[in-house]
PDB file of C-alpha atoms in Angstrom:
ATOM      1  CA  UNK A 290       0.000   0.000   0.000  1.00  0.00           C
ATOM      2  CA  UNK A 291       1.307   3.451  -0.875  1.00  0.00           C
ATOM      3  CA  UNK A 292      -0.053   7.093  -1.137  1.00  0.00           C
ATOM      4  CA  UNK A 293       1.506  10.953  -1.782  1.00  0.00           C
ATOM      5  CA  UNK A 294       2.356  13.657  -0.010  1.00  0.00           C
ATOM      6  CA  UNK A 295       0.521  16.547  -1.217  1.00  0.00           C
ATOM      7  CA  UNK A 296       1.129  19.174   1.347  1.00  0.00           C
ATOM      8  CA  UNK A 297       3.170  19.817   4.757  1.00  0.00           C
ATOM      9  CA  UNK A 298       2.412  22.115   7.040  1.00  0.00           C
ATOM     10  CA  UNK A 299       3.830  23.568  10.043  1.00  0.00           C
ATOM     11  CA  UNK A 300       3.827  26.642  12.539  1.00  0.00           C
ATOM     12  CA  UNK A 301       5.993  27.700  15.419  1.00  0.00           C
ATOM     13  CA  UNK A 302       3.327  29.389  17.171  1.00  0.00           C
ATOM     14  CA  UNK A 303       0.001  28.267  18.683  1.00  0.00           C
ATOM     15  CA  UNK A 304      -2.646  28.818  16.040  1.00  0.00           C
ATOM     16  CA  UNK A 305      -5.705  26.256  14.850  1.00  0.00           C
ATOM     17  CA  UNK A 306      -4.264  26.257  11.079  1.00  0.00           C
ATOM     18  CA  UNK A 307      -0.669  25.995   9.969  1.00  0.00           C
ATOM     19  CA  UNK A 308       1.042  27.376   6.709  1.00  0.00           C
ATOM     20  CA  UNK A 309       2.024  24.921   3.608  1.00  0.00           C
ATOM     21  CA  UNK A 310       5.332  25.111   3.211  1.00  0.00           C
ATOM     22  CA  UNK A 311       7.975  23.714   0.069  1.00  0.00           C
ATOM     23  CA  UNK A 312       9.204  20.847   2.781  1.00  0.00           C
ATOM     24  CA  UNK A 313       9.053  20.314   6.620  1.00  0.00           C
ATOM     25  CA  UNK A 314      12.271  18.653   8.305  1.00  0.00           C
ATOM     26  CA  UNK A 315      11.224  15.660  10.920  1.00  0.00           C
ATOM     27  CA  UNK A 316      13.677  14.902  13.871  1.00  0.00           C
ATOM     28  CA  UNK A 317      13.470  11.673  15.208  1.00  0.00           C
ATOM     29  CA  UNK A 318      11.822  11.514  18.543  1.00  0.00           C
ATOM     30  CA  UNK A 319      10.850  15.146  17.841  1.00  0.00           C
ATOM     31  CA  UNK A 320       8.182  15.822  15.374  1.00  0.00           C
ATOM     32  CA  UNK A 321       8.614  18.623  12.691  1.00  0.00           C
ATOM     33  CA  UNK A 322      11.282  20.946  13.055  1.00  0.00           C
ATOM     34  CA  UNK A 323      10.433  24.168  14.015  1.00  0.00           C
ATOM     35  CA  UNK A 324       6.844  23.141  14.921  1.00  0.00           C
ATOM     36  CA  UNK A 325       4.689  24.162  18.079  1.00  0.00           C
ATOM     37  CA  UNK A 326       4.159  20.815  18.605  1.00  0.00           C
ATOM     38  CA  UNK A 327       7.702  19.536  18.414  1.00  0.00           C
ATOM     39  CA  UNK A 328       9.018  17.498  21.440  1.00  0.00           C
ATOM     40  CA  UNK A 329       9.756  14.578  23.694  1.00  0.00           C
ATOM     41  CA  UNK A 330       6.571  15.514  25.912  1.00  0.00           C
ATOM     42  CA  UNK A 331       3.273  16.870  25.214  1.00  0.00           C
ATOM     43  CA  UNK A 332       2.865  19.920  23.614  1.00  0.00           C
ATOM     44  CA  UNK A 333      -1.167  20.397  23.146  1.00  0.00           C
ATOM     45  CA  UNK A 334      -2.243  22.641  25.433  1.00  0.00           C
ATOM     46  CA  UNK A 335      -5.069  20.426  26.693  1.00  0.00           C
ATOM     47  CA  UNK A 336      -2.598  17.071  27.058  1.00  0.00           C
ATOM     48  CA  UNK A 337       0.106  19.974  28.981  1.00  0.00           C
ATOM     49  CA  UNK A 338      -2.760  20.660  31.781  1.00  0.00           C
ATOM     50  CA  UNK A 339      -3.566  16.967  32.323  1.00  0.00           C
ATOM     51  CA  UNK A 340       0.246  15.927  32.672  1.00  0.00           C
ATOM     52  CA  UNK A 341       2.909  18.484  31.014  1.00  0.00           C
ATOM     53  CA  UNK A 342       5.302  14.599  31.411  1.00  0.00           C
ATOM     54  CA  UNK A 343       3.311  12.930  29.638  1.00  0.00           C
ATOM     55  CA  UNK A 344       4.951  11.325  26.041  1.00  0.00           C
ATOM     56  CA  UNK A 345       4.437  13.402  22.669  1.00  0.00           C
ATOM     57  CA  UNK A 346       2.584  10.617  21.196  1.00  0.00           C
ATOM     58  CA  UNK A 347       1.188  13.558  18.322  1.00  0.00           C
ATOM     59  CA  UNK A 348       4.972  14.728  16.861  1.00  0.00           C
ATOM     60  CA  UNK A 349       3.298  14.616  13.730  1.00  0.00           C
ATOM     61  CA  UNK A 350      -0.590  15.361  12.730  1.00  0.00           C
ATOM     62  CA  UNK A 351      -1.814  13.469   9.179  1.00  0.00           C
ATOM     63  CA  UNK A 352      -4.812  14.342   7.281  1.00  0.00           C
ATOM     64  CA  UNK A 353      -6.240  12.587   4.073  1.00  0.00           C
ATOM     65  CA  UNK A 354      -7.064  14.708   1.322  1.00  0.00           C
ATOM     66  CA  UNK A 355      -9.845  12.968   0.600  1.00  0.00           C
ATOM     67  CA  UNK A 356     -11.653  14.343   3.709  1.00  0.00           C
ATOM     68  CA  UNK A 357     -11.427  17.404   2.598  1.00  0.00           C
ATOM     69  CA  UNK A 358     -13.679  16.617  -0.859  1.00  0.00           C
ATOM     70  CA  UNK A 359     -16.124  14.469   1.330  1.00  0.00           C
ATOM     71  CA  UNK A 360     -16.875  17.428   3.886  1.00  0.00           C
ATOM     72  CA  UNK A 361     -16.869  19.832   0.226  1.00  0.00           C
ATOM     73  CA  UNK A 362     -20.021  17.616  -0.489  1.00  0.00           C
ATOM     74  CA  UNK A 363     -21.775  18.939   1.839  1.00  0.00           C
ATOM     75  CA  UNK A 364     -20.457  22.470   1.459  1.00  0.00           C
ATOM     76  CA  UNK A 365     -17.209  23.340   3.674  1.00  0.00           C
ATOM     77  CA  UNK A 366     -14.080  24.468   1.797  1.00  0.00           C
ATOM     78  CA  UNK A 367     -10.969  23.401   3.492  1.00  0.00           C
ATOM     79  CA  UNK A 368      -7.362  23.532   2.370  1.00  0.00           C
ATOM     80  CA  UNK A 369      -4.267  21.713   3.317  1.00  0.00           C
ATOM     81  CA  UNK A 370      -3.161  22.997   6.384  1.00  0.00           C
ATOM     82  CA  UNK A 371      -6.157  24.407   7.732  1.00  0.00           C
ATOM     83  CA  UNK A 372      -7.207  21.460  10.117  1.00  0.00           C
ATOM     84  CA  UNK A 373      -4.009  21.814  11.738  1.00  0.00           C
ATOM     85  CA  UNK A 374      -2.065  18.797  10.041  1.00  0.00           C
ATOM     86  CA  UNK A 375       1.623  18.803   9.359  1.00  0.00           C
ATOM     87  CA  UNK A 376       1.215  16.569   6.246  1.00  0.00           C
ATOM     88  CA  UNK A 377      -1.774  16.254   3.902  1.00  0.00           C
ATOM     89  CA  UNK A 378      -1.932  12.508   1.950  1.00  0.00           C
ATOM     90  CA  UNK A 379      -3.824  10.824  -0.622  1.00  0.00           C
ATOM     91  CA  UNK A 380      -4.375   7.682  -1.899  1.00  0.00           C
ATOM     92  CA  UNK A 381      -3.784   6.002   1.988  1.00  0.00           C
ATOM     93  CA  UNK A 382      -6.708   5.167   4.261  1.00  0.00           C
ATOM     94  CA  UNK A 383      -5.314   6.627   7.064  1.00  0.00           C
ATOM     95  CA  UNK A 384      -7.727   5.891   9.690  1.00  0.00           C
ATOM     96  CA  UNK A 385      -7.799   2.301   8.245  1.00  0.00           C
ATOM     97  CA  UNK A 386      -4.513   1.936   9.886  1.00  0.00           C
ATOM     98  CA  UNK A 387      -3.558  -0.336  13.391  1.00  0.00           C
ATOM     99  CA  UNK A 388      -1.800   1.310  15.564  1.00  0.00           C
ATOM    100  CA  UNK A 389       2.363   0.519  15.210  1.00  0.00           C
ATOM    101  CA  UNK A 390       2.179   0.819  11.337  1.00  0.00           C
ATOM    102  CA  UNK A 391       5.141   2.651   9.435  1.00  0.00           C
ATOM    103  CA  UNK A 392       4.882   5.005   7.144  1.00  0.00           C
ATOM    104  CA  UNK A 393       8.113   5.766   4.967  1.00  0.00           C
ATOM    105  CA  UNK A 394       7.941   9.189   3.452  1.00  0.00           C
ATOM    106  CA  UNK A 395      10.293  10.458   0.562  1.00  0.00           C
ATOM    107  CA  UNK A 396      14.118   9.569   1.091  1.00  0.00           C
ATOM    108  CA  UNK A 397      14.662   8.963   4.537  1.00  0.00           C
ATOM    109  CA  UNK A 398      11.723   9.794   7.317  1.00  0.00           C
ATOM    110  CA  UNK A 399       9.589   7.206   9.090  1.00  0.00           C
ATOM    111  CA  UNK A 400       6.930   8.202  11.209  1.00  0.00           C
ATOM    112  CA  UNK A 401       4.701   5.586  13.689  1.00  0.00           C
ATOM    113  CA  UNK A 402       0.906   5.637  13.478  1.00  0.00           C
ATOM    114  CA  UNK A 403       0.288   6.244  17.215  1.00  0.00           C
ATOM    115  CA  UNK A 404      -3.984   6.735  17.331  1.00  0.00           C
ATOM    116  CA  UNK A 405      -6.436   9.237  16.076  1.00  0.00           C
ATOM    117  CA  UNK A 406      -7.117  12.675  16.568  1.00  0.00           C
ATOM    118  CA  UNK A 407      -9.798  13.668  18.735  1.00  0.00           C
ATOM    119  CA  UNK A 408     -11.424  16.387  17.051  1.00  0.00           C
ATOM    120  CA  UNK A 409     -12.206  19.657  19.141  1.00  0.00           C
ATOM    121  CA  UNK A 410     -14.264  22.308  18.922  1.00  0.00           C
ATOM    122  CA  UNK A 411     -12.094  24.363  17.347  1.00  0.00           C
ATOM    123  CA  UNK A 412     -13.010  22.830  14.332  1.00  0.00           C
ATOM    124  CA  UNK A 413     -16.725  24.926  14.569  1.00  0.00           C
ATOM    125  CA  UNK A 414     -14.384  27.890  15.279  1.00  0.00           C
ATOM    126  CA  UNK A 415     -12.795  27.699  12.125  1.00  0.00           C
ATOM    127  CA  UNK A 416     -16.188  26.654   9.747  1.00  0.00           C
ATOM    128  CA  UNK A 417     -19.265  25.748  11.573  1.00  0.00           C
ATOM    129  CA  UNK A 418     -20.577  22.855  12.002  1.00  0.00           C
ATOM    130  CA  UNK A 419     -17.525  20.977  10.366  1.00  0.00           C
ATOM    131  CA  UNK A 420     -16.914  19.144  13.862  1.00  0.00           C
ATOM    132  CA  UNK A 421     -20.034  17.541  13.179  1.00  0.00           C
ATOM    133  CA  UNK A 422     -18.520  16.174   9.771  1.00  0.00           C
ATOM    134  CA  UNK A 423     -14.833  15.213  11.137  1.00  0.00           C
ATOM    135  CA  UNK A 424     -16.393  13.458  14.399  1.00  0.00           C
ATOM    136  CA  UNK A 425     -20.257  11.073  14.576  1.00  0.00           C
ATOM    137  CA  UNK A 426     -20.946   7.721  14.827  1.00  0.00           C
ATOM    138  CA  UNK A 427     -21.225   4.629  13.273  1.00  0.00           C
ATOM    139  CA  UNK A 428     -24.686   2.111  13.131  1.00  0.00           C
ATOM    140  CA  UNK A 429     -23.337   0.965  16.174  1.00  0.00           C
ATOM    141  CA  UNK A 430     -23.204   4.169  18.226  1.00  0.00           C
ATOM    142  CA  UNK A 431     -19.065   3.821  18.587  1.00  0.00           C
ATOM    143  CA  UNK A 432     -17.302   7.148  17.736  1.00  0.00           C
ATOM    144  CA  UNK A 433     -15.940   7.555  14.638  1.00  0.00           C
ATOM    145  CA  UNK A 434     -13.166  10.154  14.059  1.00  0.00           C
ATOM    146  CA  UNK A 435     -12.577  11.164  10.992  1.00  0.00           C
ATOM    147  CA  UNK A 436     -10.195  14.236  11.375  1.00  0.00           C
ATOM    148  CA  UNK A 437      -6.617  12.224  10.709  1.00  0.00           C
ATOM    149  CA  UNK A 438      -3.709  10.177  12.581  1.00  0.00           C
ATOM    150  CA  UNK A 439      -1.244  11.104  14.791  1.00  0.00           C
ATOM    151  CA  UNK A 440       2.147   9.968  15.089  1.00  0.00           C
ATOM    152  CA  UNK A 441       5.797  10.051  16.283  1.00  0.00           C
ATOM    153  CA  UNK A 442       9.269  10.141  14.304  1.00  0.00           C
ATOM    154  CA  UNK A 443      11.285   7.143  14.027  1.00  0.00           C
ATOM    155  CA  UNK A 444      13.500   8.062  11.422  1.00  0.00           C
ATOM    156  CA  UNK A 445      14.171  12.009  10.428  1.00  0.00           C
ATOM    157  CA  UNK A 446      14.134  13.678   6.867  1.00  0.00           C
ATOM    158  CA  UNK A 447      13.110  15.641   4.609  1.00  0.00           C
ATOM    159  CA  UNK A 448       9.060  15.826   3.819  1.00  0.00           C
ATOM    160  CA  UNK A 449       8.413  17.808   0.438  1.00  0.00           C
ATOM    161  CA  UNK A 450       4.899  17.119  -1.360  1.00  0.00           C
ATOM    162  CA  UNK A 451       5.029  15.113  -4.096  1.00  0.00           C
ATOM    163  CA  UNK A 452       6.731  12.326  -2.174  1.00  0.00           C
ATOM    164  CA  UNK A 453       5.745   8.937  -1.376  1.00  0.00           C
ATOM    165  CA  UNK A 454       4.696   7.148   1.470  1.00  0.00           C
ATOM    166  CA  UNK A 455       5.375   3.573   1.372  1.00  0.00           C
ATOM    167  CA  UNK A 456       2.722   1.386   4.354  1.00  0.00           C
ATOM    168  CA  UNK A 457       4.789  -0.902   6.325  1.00  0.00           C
ATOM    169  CA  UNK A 458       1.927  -2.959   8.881  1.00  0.00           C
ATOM    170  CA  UNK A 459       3.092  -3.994  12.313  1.00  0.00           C
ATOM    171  CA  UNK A 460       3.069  -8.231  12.896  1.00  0.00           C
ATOM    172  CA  UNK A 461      -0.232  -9.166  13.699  1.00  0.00           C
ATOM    173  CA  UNK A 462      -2.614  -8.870  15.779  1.00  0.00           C
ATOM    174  CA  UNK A 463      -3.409  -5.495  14.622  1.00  0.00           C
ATOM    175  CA  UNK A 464      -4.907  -3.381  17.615  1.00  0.00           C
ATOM    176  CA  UNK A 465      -7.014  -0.342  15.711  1.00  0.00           C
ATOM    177  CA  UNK A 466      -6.705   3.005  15.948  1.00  0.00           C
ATOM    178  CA  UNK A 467      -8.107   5.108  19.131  1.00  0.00           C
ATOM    179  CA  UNK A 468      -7.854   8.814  20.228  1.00  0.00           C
ATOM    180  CA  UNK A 469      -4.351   9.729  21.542  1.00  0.00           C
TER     181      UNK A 469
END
């Protein structure tokens, strides 16, 4: 299984969106270079209240471009970036993913698939009623979030768009994805 990169994003100050940019740098054990949410421990303001020790399991924030046409069926415009991700894909289902899988991206980085993102609310801030999109439930009643993976660096690089991820699984039993 394989996808593209077809955006990265970052921002070294606290803000919902984050500007593309031609390439993002990932440091192993870090997250993105230069990032707001770069670091060993937590770094979401939320997570820093709870425990500021806690581990950075969210270095790095994925989105699926292919959210952003469903939620344009139904009327919301959104751009790379603008959900807060540090790298935009396509052709991947992301949220498909167990937890422990690799993903190899361009030359050199590796990133771990560490859960979901929980969704917050501001997502209304920035277009309302998007939450509702990003975040519902199945038949079932279980949650589903739909607003992209987290993950931490393994292996550092370089991260331009246009670059391909590569899906490595982790040995089975797969354990799926949850909010981290």
């Amino acid at each position: 299984m394989s996808g593209t990169v077809t955006a990265v994003s970052s921002n070294s100050e606290y803000s919902f969106t984050k500007p593309t940019r031609p390439s993002i740098t990932l440091l192993a054990g870090l997250g993105v270079e230069g990032d707001v949410h770069a670091g060993v421990t937590v770094k979401h303001r939320s997570r820093v209240a709870q425990d500021p020790a806690q581990p950075n399991l969210r270095q790095v924030h994925l989105i699926h471009e292919e959210l952003f046409t469903e939620v344009g069926e139904d009327g919301f415009k959104v751009a790379p970036g603008e959900l807060g991700e540090n790298i935009t894909t396509s052709g991947i289902d992301l949220l498909s993913l167990p937890v422990g899988t690799l993903l190899r991206i361009g030359d050199e980085a590796i990133v771990e698939v560490t859960g979901l993102r929980n969704p917050c609310l501001q997502i209304d801030n920035f277009q309302e009623g998007l939450l509702k999109k990003v975040v519902g439930r199945d038949e079932a009643g279980n949650v589903v979030r739909k607003a992209g993976i987290m993950s931490v660096v393994q292996v550092g690089g370089v991260v331009r768009p246009g670059d391909t991820i590569t899906v490595e699984l982790p040995d089975e039993p797969h354990r799926p994805l949850d909010r981290v």
